Coordinates of C-alpha atoms in Angstrom, one line a residue:
M1 CA 81.3 86.1 -0.9
T2 CA 82.2 84.9 -4.4
A3 CA 83.8 81.6 -5.0
P4 CA 87.5 81.5 -6.0
P5 CA 88.1 81.0 -9.7
P6 CA 89.0 77.4 -10.8
Q7 CA 92.7 76.6 -10.6
F8 CA 94.5 76.1 -13.9
D9 CA 96.1 72.6 -13.5
P10 CA 98.1 71.4 -16.5
D11 CA 97.8 67.8 -15.3
T12 CA 94.0 67.6 -15.5
P13 CA 92.3 65.8 -18.4
S14 CA 90.5 69.1 -19.3
Q15 CA 93.8 70.5 -20.4
P16 CA 95.5 67.6 -22.2
W17 CA 97.0 69.9 -24.9
L18 CA 99.2 71.7 -22.3
A19 CA 100.4 68.3 -20.9
D20 CA 101.3 67.3 -24.5
V21 CA 103.2 70.6 -25.1
R22 CA 105.1 70.2 -21.8
A23 CA 106.0 66.6 -22.7
A24 CA 107.1 67.6 -26.2
V25 CA 109.4 70.3 -24.8
A26 CA 111.1 67.8 -22.4
V27 CA 111.5 65.2 -25.1
T28 CA 112.9 67.7 -27.6
M29 CA 115.5 68.8 -25.0
I30 CA 117.0 65.3 -24.9
S31 CA 116.4 64.6 -28.6
V32 CA 118.9 67.3 -29.7
P33 CA 122.0 65.9 -27.8
Q34 CA 121.0 62.3 -28.6
G35 CA 120.5 63.1 -32.3
V36 CA 123.9 64.8 -32.5
A37 CA 125.5 61.9 -30.6
Y38 CA 123.9 59.0 -32.5
A39 CA 124.6 60.1 -36.0
P40 CA 128.4 59.8 -35.7
I41 CA 127.8 56.2 -34.4
A42 CA 126.1 55.6 -37.8
G43 CA 129.1 57.2 -39.5
L44 CA 127.0 60.1 -40.7
P45 CA 127.0 63.9 -40.2
P46 CA 125.5 65.0 -36.9
A47 CA 122.8 67.0 -38.8
M48 CA 121.3 63.7 -40.0
G49 CA 120.6 62.8 -36.4
L50 CA 118.6 65.9 -36.0
Y51 CA 116.8 65.4 -39.3
A52 CA 115.9 61.8 -38.2
G53 CA 114.2 63.2 -35.1
A54 CA 112.1 65.8 -36.9
L55 CA 109.7 64.7 -39.7
P56 CA 109.9 61.0 -38.8
A57 CA 108.7 61.8 -35.3
I58 CA 105.7 63.7 -36.7
V59 CA 104.8 61.0 -39.1
G60 CA 105.4 58.1 -36.7
S61 CA 103.2 59.6 -34.0
L62 CA 100.5 60.5 -36.5
F63 CA 100.0 57.0 -37.8
R64 CA 100.9 54.6 -35.0
S65 CA 98.5 53.5 -32.3
S66 CA 100.6 54.2 -29.2
R67 CA 100.1 57.6 -27.5
H68 CA 103.6 57.7 -26.1
V69 CA 106.2 56.1 -28.4
V70 CA 108.5 58.7 -30.0
T71 CA 110.3 57.8 -33.2
G72 CA 113.8 58.9 -34.0
P73 CA 117.4 57.7 -34.1
T74 CA 118.5 55.0 -31.6
N75 CA 121.8 53.7 -30.6
A76 CA 121.2 50.1 -31.8
I77 CA 120.0 51.1 -35.2
S78 CA 122.7 53.7 -35.6
L79 CA 125.4 51.2 -34.8
L80 CA 123.9 48.8 -37.4
V81 CA 123.9 51.5 -40.0
G82 CA 127.5 52.5 -39.1
T83 CA 129.0 49.0 -39.3
S84 CA 127.0 47.6 -42.2
V85 CA 126.6 50.6 -44.5
A86 CA 128.4 53.8 -43.7
A87 CA 131.8 52.1 -43.2
Q88 CA 131.6 50.5 -46.6
A89 CA 129.4 52.7 -48.9
P90 CA 131.2 55.2 -51.1
D91 CA 128.5 57.7 -50.4
P92 CA 127.2 57.0 -46.8
V93 CA 124.6 59.8 -46.8
S94 CA 122.9 58.5 -50.0
A95 CA 123.1 54.9 -48.9
A96 CA 121.6 55.7 -45.5
A97 CA 118.6 57.4 -47.2
T98 CA 118.1 54.5 -49.5
L99 CA 118.3 52.1 -46.6
A100 CA 115.7 54.1 -44.7
L101 CA 113.3 53.8 -47.6
L102 CA 113.8 50.0 -47.9
V103 CA 113.3 49.6 -44.2
G104 CA 110.1 51.7 -44.3
L105 CA 108.6 49.7 -47.2
F106 CA 109.4 46.4 -45.5
Q107 CA 107.8 47.6 -42.2
V108 CA 104.7 48.9 -43.9
G109 CA 104.4 45.5 -45.7
A110 CA 104.8 43.7 -42.4
G111 CA 102.0 45.8 -40.9
V112 CA 99.6 45.3 -43.9
L113 CA 100.2 41.5 -43.7
R114 CA 99.6 41.5 -40.0
L115 CA 103.0 40.0 -39.2
G116 CA 103.1 41.5 -35.7
A117 CA 103.3 38.1 -34.1
V118 CA 106.7 37.5 -35.8
A119 CA 108.4 39.9 -33.3
D120 CA 107.1 37.7 -30.4
Y121 CA 109.2 34.8 -31.6
I122 CA 112.5 36.7 -31.1
S123 CA 113.7 35.6 -27.7
S124 CA 114.2 38.3 -25.1
S125 CA 117.6 36.7 -24.4
V126 CA 118.6 37.3 -28.0
V127 CA 117.4 41.0 -27.8
L128 CA 119.4 41.4 -24.6
G129 CA 122.4 39.8 -26.1
Y130 CA 122.3 42.1 -29.1
I131 CA 121.8 45.3 -27.0
T132 CA 124.6 44.2 -24.7
G133 CA 127.0 43.5 -27.5
A134 CA 126.0 46.8 -29.2
G135 CA 126.6 48.7 -26.0
V136 CA 130.2 47.4 -25.7
L137 CA 130.8 48.2 -29.4
I138 CA 129.5 51.8 -28.9
G139 CA 131.8 52.3 -26.0
V140 CA 134.8 50.9 -27.8
G141 CA 133.9 53.0 -30.9
Q142 CA 134.1 56.2 -28.8
L143 CA 137.5 55.5 -27.3
A144 CA 139.3 57.2 -30.2
N145 CA 137.1 60.3 -29.8
V146 CA 138.0 60.4 -26.1
T147 CA 141.7 60.5 -26.7
R148 CA 141.5 62.3 -30.1
T149 CA 143.5 59.5 -31.8
S150 CA 142.9 57.2 -34.7
G151 CA 140.7 54.1 -34.2
G152 CA 141.2 50.7 -35.8
A153 CA 138.9 48.8 -38.0
G154 CA 137.7 45.2 -37.8
D155 CA 136.4 43.2 -34.9
I156 CA 136.3 44.4 -31.3
A157 CA 139.7 42.9 -30.4
T158 CA 141.4 44.5 -33.4
K159 CA 139.9 47.9 -32.5
L160 CA 141.0 47.7 -28.9
M161 CA 144.5 46.8 -29.8
A162 CA 144.8 49.5 -32.4
W163 CA 143.4 52.1 -30.0
A164 CA 145.7 51.0 -27.2
S165 CA 148.8 51.6 -29.3
T166 CA 147.7 55.3 -29.7
V167 CA 147.0 56.0 -26.1
P168 CA 150.5 57.5 -25.4
S169 CA 149.7 60.3 -27.9
A170 CA 146.3 61.0 -26.4
H171 CA 145.1 64.7 -26.3
P172 CA 144.9 65.7 -22.6
I173 CA 142.2 68.3 -23.0
S174 CA 139.9 66.0 -25.0
V175 CA 140.4 63.2 -22.4
G176 CA 139.5 65.7 -19.6
I177 CA 136.4 66.9 -21.4
A178 CA 135.2 63.4 -22.2
L179 CA 135.7 62.1 -18.7
G180 CA 134.3 65.3 -17.1
S181 CA 131.2 65.0 -19.3
A182 CA 130.6 61.4 -18.2
A183 CA 131.3 62.3 -14.6
L184 CA 128.8 65.2 -14.8
I185 CA 126.0 62.9 -16.1
L186 CA 126.6 60.3 -13.4
A187 CA 126.7 63.0 -10.7
L188 CA 123.4 64.5 -11.8
R189 CA 121.9 61.0 -11.9
W190 CA 123.3 60.3 -8.4
F191 CA 121.6 63.5 -7.0
G192 CA 118.3 62.6 -8.6
A193 CA 118.2 65.1 -11.4
P194 CA 115.4 64.7 -14.0
R195 CA 115.9 62.2 -16.7
G196 CA 117.8 63.6 -19.6
S197 CA 119.2 66.6 -17.7
G198 CA 122.7 65.1 -17.8
A199 CA 122.7 65.0 -21.6
I200 CA 121.4 68.5 -21.8
A201 CA 123.8 69.8 -19.3
T202 CA 126.8 68.1 -20.9
I203 CA 126.1 69.4 -24.4
G204 CA 125.1 72.9 -23.1
L205 CA 128.3 73.3 -21.0
G206 CA 130.4 71.8 -23.8
M207 CA 129.1 74.4 -26.3
A208 CA 129.6 77.2 -23.8
A209 CA 133.1 76.1 -23.0
A210 CA 134.0 75.8 -26.7
R211 CA 132.9 79.4 -27.3
L212 CA 134.3 81.0 -24.1
F213 CA 137.7 79.2 -24.2
S214 CA 138.1 78.7 -28.0
L215 CA 138.6 75.0 -27.5
D216 CA 139.1 74.5 -31.2
E217 CA 142.3 76.6 -31.1
H218 CA 143.5 74.1 -28.4
G219 CA 143.1 71.1 -30.6
V220 CA 139.6 70.0 -29.5
V221 CA 137.4 68.7 -32.4
L222 CA 134.0 70.3 -32.7
V223 CA 130.9 69.2 -34.6
R224 CA 131.5 71.8 -37.2
D225 CA 134.9 70.2 -37.9
L226 CA 133.2 67.0 -38.9
A227 CA 130.2 68.3 -40.8
A228 CA 128.6 71.6 -39.9
I229 CA 124.8 71.7 -39.2
P230 CA 123.2 74.2 -41.5
R231 CA 120.4 76.5 -40.4
G232 CA 117.1 75.6 -42.0
L233 CA 114.6 72.9 -42.5
P234 CA 115.7 69.3 -43.5
P235 CA 116.5 69.0 -47.2
L236 CA 114.3 67.1 -49.7
V237 CA 116.2 64.0 -50.6
I238 CA 115.4 61.5 -53.4
P239 CA 116.8 58.1 -52.4
D240 CA 119.0 56.5 -55.1
L241 CA 117.5 53.0 -55.8
S242 CA 120.2 52.0 -58.3
G243 CA 122.2 50.2 -55.6
A244 CA 119.3 49.1 -53.5
G245 CA 119.8 45.4 -54.2
G246 CA 123.0 45.3 -52.2
L247 CA 121.3 46.9 -49.2
I248 CA 118.4 44.4 -48.9
P249 CA 120.1 42.1 -46.4
V250 CA 121.0 45.0 -44.2
A251 CA 117.5 46.4 -44.7
V252 CA 115.9 43.2 -43.6
A253 CA 118.1 43.1 -40.5
A254 CA 117.3 46.7 -39.7
T255 CA 113.6 46.0 -40.2
V256 CA 113.6 43.2 -37.7
L257 CA 115.7 45.1 -35.2
S258 CA 113.5 48.2 -35.5
L259 CA 110.2 46.3 -35.2
V260 CA 111.4 44.3 -32.2
E261 CA 112.7 47.5 -30.5
S262 CA 109.6 49.6 -31.3
S263 CA 107.1 46.9 -30.3
S264 CA 109.0 46.2 -27.1
V265 CA 109.0 49.9 -26.2
A266 CA 105.3 50.2 -27.0
R267 CA 104.3 47.2 -25.0
S268 CA 106.4 48.1 -22.0
I269 CA 104.7 51.5 -21.8
S270 CA 101.2 50.2 -22.5
A271 CA 101.6 47.7 -19.7
R272 CA 101.8 50.7 -17.3
T273 CA 99.2 52.9 -19.0
G274 CA 96.7 50.2 -19.9
Q275 CA 96.4 51.4 -23.5
R276 CA 95.4 48.7 -26.0
L277 CA 97.8 48.6 -28.9
D278 CA 97.3 47.7 -32.6
I279 CA 100.7 46.1 -33.5
G280 CA 99.8 46.2 -37.2
R281 CA 99.3 50.0 -36.9
E282 CA 102.5 50.2 -34.9
F283 CA 104.4 48.6 -37.8
I284 CA 102.8 50.8 -40.4
G285 CA 103.4 53.9 -38.4
Q286 CA 107.1 53.0 -37.9
G287 CA 107.4 52.1 -41.6
L288 CA 106.0 55.5 -42.7
A289 CA 108.3 57.2 -40.3
N290 CA 111.3 55.5 -42.0
V291 CA 109.9 56.6 -45.4
A292 CA 109.7 60.2 -44.1
A293 CA 113.3 59.9 -42.9
A294 CA 114.4 58.7 -46.3
F295 CA 113.0 61.8 -48.0
S296 CA 114.0 64.4 -45.4
G297 CA 117.8 63.8 -45.0
G298 CA 117.6 61.2 -42.2
Y299 CA 118.5 57.6 -41.8
P300 CA 116.7 54.5 -40.4
V301 CA 114.8 55.2 -37.2
S302 CA 113.0 53.3 -34.5
G303 CA 110.9 53.8 -31.4
S304 CA 113.2 55.3 -28.8
L305 CA 113.0 53.8 -25.3
S306 CA 114.5 56.9 -23.5
R307 CA 112.4 59.5 -25.3
S308 CA 109.2 57.4 -25.2
A309 CA 109.6 56.7 -21.5
L310 CA 110.2 60.4 -20.7
N311 CA 107.2 61.3 -22.9
E312 CA 104.9 59.1 -20.8
R313 CA 106.4 60.1 -17.4
V314 CA 106.1 63.8 -18.1
G315 CA 102.4 63.3 -18.7
A316 CA 101.7 63.2 -22.5
Q317 CA 98.0 62.6 -23.1
S318 CA 97.9 61.9 -26.8
R319 CA 99.9 61.2 -29.9
A320 CA 100.1 65.0 -30.4
A321 CA 103.0 65.1 -28.0
G322 CA 105.2 63.0 -30.3
M323 CA 104.1 65.2 -33.3
L324 CA 105.0 68.3 -31.4
T325 CA 108.4 66.9 -30.6
G326 CA 109.1 66.7 -34.3
V327 CA 107.7 70.3 -34.8
F328 CA 110.0 71.6 -32.0
M329 CA 113.0 69.8 -33.6
L330 CA 112.3 71.7 -36.8
V331 CA 112.3 74.9 -34.8
V332 CA 115.7 74.0 -33.3
L333 CA 117.0 73.4 -36.8
V334 CA 115.8 76.7 -38.1
A335 CA 116.8 78.8 -35.0
L336 CA 119.7 76.9 -33.2
G337 CA 121.4 74.8 -35.9
P338 CA 124.6 76.8 -36.0
L339 CA 124.8 76.9 -32.2
V340 CA 125.0 73.1 -32.1
N341 CA 128.1 73.3 -34.3
W342 CA 130.1 74.3 -31.2
T343 CA 129.5 71.0 -29.5
P344 CA 132.8 69.4 -28.6
I345 CA 133.2 65.8 -30.0
P346 CA 134.7 64.7 -26.6
S347 CA 131.5 65.8 -24.9
L348 CA 129.5 63.6 -27.2
A349 CA 132.0 60.8 -26.5
G350 CA 131.5 61.1 -22.8
L351 CA 127.8 61.0 -23.2
L352 CA 128.0 57.9 -25.4
L353 CA 130.3 56.2 -22.9
V354 CA 127.5 56.5 -20.3
V355 CA 125.0 55.3 -22.9
A356 CA 127.2 52.3 -23.6
V357 CA 127.4 51.4 -19.9
D358 CA 123.6 51.8 -19.5
L359 CA 123.0 49.4 -22.3
V360 CA 124.9 46.6 -20.5
D361 CA 122.1 45.8 -18.0
V362 CA 123.9 43.7 -15.4
A363 CA 120.8 42.8 -13.5
K364 CA 119.1 41.3 -16.6
I365 CA 122.3 39.5 -17.6
R366 CA 122.4 37.8 -14.2
T367 CA 118.8 36.8 -14.6
V368 CA 119.5 35.2 -18.0
L369 CA 122.6 33.4 -16.7
R370 CA 120.6 31.9 -13.9
S371 CA 118.0 30.7 -16.5
G372 CA 118.1 27.5 -18.6
M373 CA 120.9 26.6 -20.9
G374 CA 118.8 27.6 -23.9
D375 CA 118.5 31.2 -22.7
V376 CA 122.2 31.3 -21.8
A377 CA 123.2 30.0 -25.3
A378 CA 120.9 32.5 -27.0
F379 CA 122.4 35.4 -25.0
A380 CA 126.0 34.3 -25.4
G381 CA 125.7 33.4 -29.0
T382 CA 124.2 36.8 -29.9
V383 CA 126.8 38.7 -27.9
I384 CA 129.6 36.9 -29.6
G385 CA 128.0 37.4 -33.0
T386 CA 127.8 41.2 -32.5
W387 CA 131.5 41.2 -31.6
T388 CA 132.8 39.0 -34.4
L389 CA 130.3 39.5 -37.3
P390 CA 128.8 42.5 -39.1
L391 CA 125.8 43.5 -37.1
D392 CA 123.3 42.7 -39.8
Q393 CA 124.6 39.1 -39.8
A394 CA 124.5 39.1 -36.0
I395 CA 120.8 39.9 -36.2
Y396 CA 120.3 36.8 -38.4
V397 CA 122.3 34.7 -35.9
G398 CA 120.0 35.9 -33.1
V399 CA 116.9 35.2 -35.1
G400 CA 118.2 31.8 -36.0
I401 CA 118.9 31.0 -32.4
S402 CA 115.3 32.1 -31.5
I403 CA 113.8 29.9 -34.2
V404 CA 115.9 26.9 -33.0
L405 CA 114.8 27.5 -29.4
F406 CA 111.2 27.9 -30.4
L407 CA 111.2 24.6 -32.4
Q408 CA 112.8 22.8 -29.5
R409 CA 110.3 24.1 -27.0
A410 CA 107.1 24.4 -29.1
R411 CA 104.5 21.7 -28.8
L412 CA 102.2 22.3 -31.7
L413 CA 99.8 19.4 -31.1
V414 CA 98.5 18.2 -27.8
G415 CA 97.2 14.6 -27.6
R416 CA 95.1 13.1 -24.7
E417 CA 93.4 9.8 -24.3
L418 CA 89.7 9.7 -23.5
M419 CA 88.7 7.1 -20.9
I420 CA 85.7 6.3 -18.8
D421 CA 85.5 7.5 -15.1
T422 CA 83.4 6.0 -12.3
D423 CA 80.4 8.1 -13.2
L424 CA 80.5 6.7 -16.8
H425 CA 81.7 10.0 -18.4
L426 CA 84.5 10.5 -20.9
R427 CA 87.5 12.1 -19.3
E428 CA 91.0 13.2 -20.5
A429 CA 94.2 11.5 -19.4
E430 CA 97.8 11.5 -20.5
L431 CA 98.7 9.1 -23.3
D432 CA 100.1 5.7 -22.1
V433 CA 99.4 6.6 -18.5
P434 CA 96.0 5.3 -17.4
A435 CA 94.9 7.1 -14.3
D436 CA 92.9 5.3 -11.6
P437 CA 89.9 5.2 -11.6
L438 CA 89.8 5.9 -15.3
R439 CA 89.4 2.8 -17.5
R440 CA 90.0 2.0 -21.1
C441 CA 88.8 -0.7 -23.4
D442 CA 91.4 -3.3 -24.4
K443 CA 90.5 -3.2 -28.1
I444 CA 89.4 0.4 -28.5
R445 CA 91.5 3.6 -28.0
I446 CA 90.1 7.2 -28.1
L447 CA 92.6 9.9 -29.0
H448 CA 91.7 13.5 -28.5
I449 CA 94.0 16.0 -30.5
E450 CA 94.2 19.8 -30.2
G451 CA 96.3 22.2 -32.2
P452 CA 97.0 23.3 -35.8
L453 CA 97.0 20.6 -38.4
F454 CA 99.5 22.0 -40.9
F455 CA 102.7 20.6 -42.4
G456 CA 104.9 21.7 -39.5
A457 CA 102.8 19.5 -37.1
A458 CA 102.7 16.4 -39.4
A459 CA 105.6 14.6 -37.6
E460 CA 103.9 15.2 -34.2
L461 CA 100.6 14.0 -35.6
D462 CA 102.2 10.8 -36.9
D463 CA 104.0 10.3 -33.6
L464 CA 100.7 10.7 -31.6
L465 CA 98.9 8.2 -33.8
R466 CA 101.7 5.6 -33.5
R467 CA 101.9 6.0 -29.7
A468 CA 98.1 5.5 -29.5
L469 CA 98.4 2.3 -31.6
A470 CA 101.5 0.9 -29.8
D471 CA 99.4 -1.9 -28.1
P472 CA 98.9 -4.7 -30.7
K473 CA 95.6 -5.7 -29.0
I474 CA 94.0 -2.4 -30.3
E475 CA 91.6 -3.0 -33.1
V476 CA 89.9 0.4 -33.4
L477 CA 91.4 3.9 -32.9
I478 CA 89.0 6.8 -32.6
V479 CA 90.6 10.2 -33.3
R480 CA 88.7 13.2 -32.1
L481 CA 89.6 16.4 -34.1
K482 CA 86.9 18.8 -32.9
R483 CA 89.5 21.1 -31.2
A484 CA 92.0 20.8 -34.1
Q485 CA 92.4 23.6 -36.6
G486 CA 93.3 23.8 -40.3
L487 CA 94.1 20.4 -41.9
D488 CA 96.4 20.8 -44.9
L489 CA 97.5 18.2 -47.5
T490 CA 100.5 17.0 -45.4
T491 CA 98.5 16.3 -42.2
A492 CA 95.6 14.9 -44.2
A493 CA 98.0 12.5 -45.9
V494 CA 99.3 11.3 -42.5
L495 CA 95.7 10.5 -41.5
A496 CA 95.0 8.7 -44.8
E497 CA 98.2 6.7 -44.6
T498 CA 97.4 5.6 -41.1
H499 CA 93.9 4.7 -42.1
E500 CA 95.3 2.5 -45.0
R501 CA 98.0 1.0 -42.8
M502 CA 95.5 0.0 -40.2
R503 CA 93.0 -1.4 -42.8
E504 CA 95.7 -3.6 -44.2
A505 CA 96.4 -4.9 -40.6
G506 CA 92.7 -5.6 -40.0
R507 CA 92.3 -2.6 -37.8
T508 CA 90.1 0.5 -38.2
L509 CA 90.7 4.3 -37.9
L510 CA 87.6 6.4 -37.1
L511 CA 87.8 10.2 -37.4
V512 CA 85.4 12.1 -35.2
G513 CA 84.2 15.7 -34.8
L514 CA 85.5 17.1 -38.0
R515 CA 84.1 20.6 -38.6
P516 CA 82.5 21.4 -42.0
P517 CA 85.7 23.1 -43.4
M518 CA 87.8 20.0 -42.6
V519 CA 85.2 17.7 -44.3
E520 CA 85.2 20.0 -47.4
R521 CA 89.0 20.0 -47.5
L522 CA 89.1 16.2 -47.4
A523 CA 86.6 16.1 -50.2
Q524 CA 88.6 18.6 -52.3
M525 CA 91.7 16.4 -51.8
G526 CA 89.8 13.3 -52.8
L527 CA 90.2 11.7 -49.4
A528 CA 86.7 11.8 -48.0
E529 CA 85.7 8.7 -50.0
T530 CA 88.8 7.0 -48.7
F531 CA 87.5 7.2 -45.1
G532 CA 83.8 6.6 -46.2
A533 CA 81.8 5.3 -43.2
D534 CA 84.8 5.8 -40.9
L535 CA 84.2 9.6 -41.0
F536 CA 82.0 11.2 -38.3
P537 CA 81.6 14.9 -38.8
T538 CA 80.6 17.1 -35.9
E539 CA 76.9 17.3 -35.2
P540 CA 74.7 19.6 -32.9
G541 CA 74.6 18.4 -29.3
W542 CA 77.1 17.0 -26.8
F543 CA 79.3 14.2 -28.1
V544 CA 76.7 13.1 -30.7
A545 CA 79.4 12.3 -33.3
M546 CA 81.6 10.6 -30.6
N547 CA 78.7 8.4 -29.4
C548 CA 78.0 7.3 -33.0
A549 CA 81.7 6.5 -33.4
I550 CA 81.7 4.4 -30.2
E551 CA 78.7 2.5 -31.4
R552 CA 80.5 1.8 -34.7
A553 CA 83.7 0.7 -32.8
L554 CA 81.8 -1.7 -30.6
E555 CA 80.2 -3.2 -33.7
L556 CA 83.6 -3.6 -35.3
I557 CA 85.1 -5.5 -32.4
G558 CA 82.1 -7.8 -32.2
D559 CA 80.4 -9.6 -29.4
G560 CA 83.7 -10.8 -27.8
H561 CA 84.2 -7.6 -25.9
G562 CA 82.0 -8.7 -23.0
D563 CA 82.4 -6.9 -19.7
R564 CA 86.0 -6.1 -20.4
C565 CA 85.2 -2.9 -22.3
P566 CA 83.9 0.0 -20.1
L567 CA 82.6 1.7 -23.3
V568 CA 79.8 -0.9 -23.2
E569 CA 78.8 0.5 -19.8
Y570 CA 79.1 4.0 -21.1
R571 CA 76.8 3.1 -24.1
D572 CA 74.2 1.4 -22.0
H573 CA 74.2 4.2 -19.5
R574 CA 73.7 6.7 -22.3
R575 CA 70.8 4.6 -23.6
E576 CA 69.2 4.4 -20.1
R577 CA 69.5 8.1 -19.6
G578 CA 68.0 8.8 -23.0
R579 CA 70.2 11.8 -23.7
V580 CA 73.8 12.7 -24.5
D581 CA 74.7 15.4 -22.1
F582 CA 76.1 14.0 -18.9
G583 CA 77.8 17.2 -17.8
N584 CA 81.0 16.3 -19.7
P585 CA 83.5 19.2 -19.7
L586 CA 84.6 18.5 -23.2
P587 CA 82.6 20.4 -25.8

């Protein structure tokens, strides 16, 4: 009896290409309605939303490190473009292409310069505040499409009042289509339909109804009435750089938003899959995708959370899935472009109302509101900024809040006092708080400093030194810098000024454990001679430099220390043992 043939399982690692194809088909199916819906948010023709999901998706997946992130238009970026560029530029299409090029160049530069850590300093409360505010703006912006009336301009309150005055003249059929579309999406979600099926069903049924019932003859606005989607590949566009200078502030804001959004998506997915990311490559890949968008009729793009999550859940095995998504979008443009023209604008409005509600994450907002006042202030300030300021300025407000919170919370330098324990070893303790049974010498203090010694930490360094010298009985301060890094002119000047101030007061500052680059830097600055014999560079072995500094300190305070200084016991014990290593945990 012959064995049965092996089963063809598309989920097995031996057939990753089929899993990538399946994932690409699923992602393309939701990319089409999202692209058509997001472009109007940006104040651009719907075709540009499809163009932004084609070649940029191919280029982004080709160059980034994540296997699952799919690049394309997103609601947050679209809203930023719509409020900051399309609503004010005389030629929105040309301005959007130029903006995409600037964003791409800035992102590539950020990747080359390895600035990935910058995104980590944007508070999650700020990001949540921006997304929440943007979600409300998206919903308010679609109200006029729901009722087929004119919408107002200005801040959110002005838009709402202008729309409210037009409600009595609302178009009943458009209202019914919009609310029915939203209800259909929510119903499919309630019954556990696959992710993205609601958007596909809404757009599909809307196109079918428009053809069967000639909805355009009944006053319903279709995509083709705004700007028809042509059949064919995306056009070759040469961005106009003559007015690029005026777009730089918006480009910087879009760069920050896109990098934060893309890196957040990539990290959230890699946390589930275990993939190791190269954030520098992520930035470069995202930047090249924006450059591709600029030359192929698109507008600024980012890593899409919904498409990327679907790509990973359906089982994509490699970056080829994202590339295939872009290829399939090109097929849609060539074969189905005119069909999309029958999409009713109220159907897109209903879809975007659901998107807007989804962006307001009530559970996360509650978590933030239960957090500290700093997180609450960051969230509230960013939300208010999105509602009262242009969105590019709101981004800067959020970044500014993040920087302020970082500076308030960051402790660049850590200072500990080294004292003697009962076993005659050096141990760490909090400054100004001697811990029993740890003992210190009345006339000698040992300060251990960790952290970066650059200009931003100069004030902290000066404060640590002054705290350590607060007791007037202290004659010698030993500062251990073995675990400190850097040392620039500003922090070196703080050490030199403290050394000079102590010398004038008849006291001595000893620097211990300086690594060779620090010693060389002091010499280059002309400060090594200033310290002279008070400088003890690091040496091979445990605490060799420290022990030499302690010997020097005991010599400086003279024979009057007697038994009051435990450092004498430490020194004598070291001499009796004949070696330096006493099992001390400090390297």
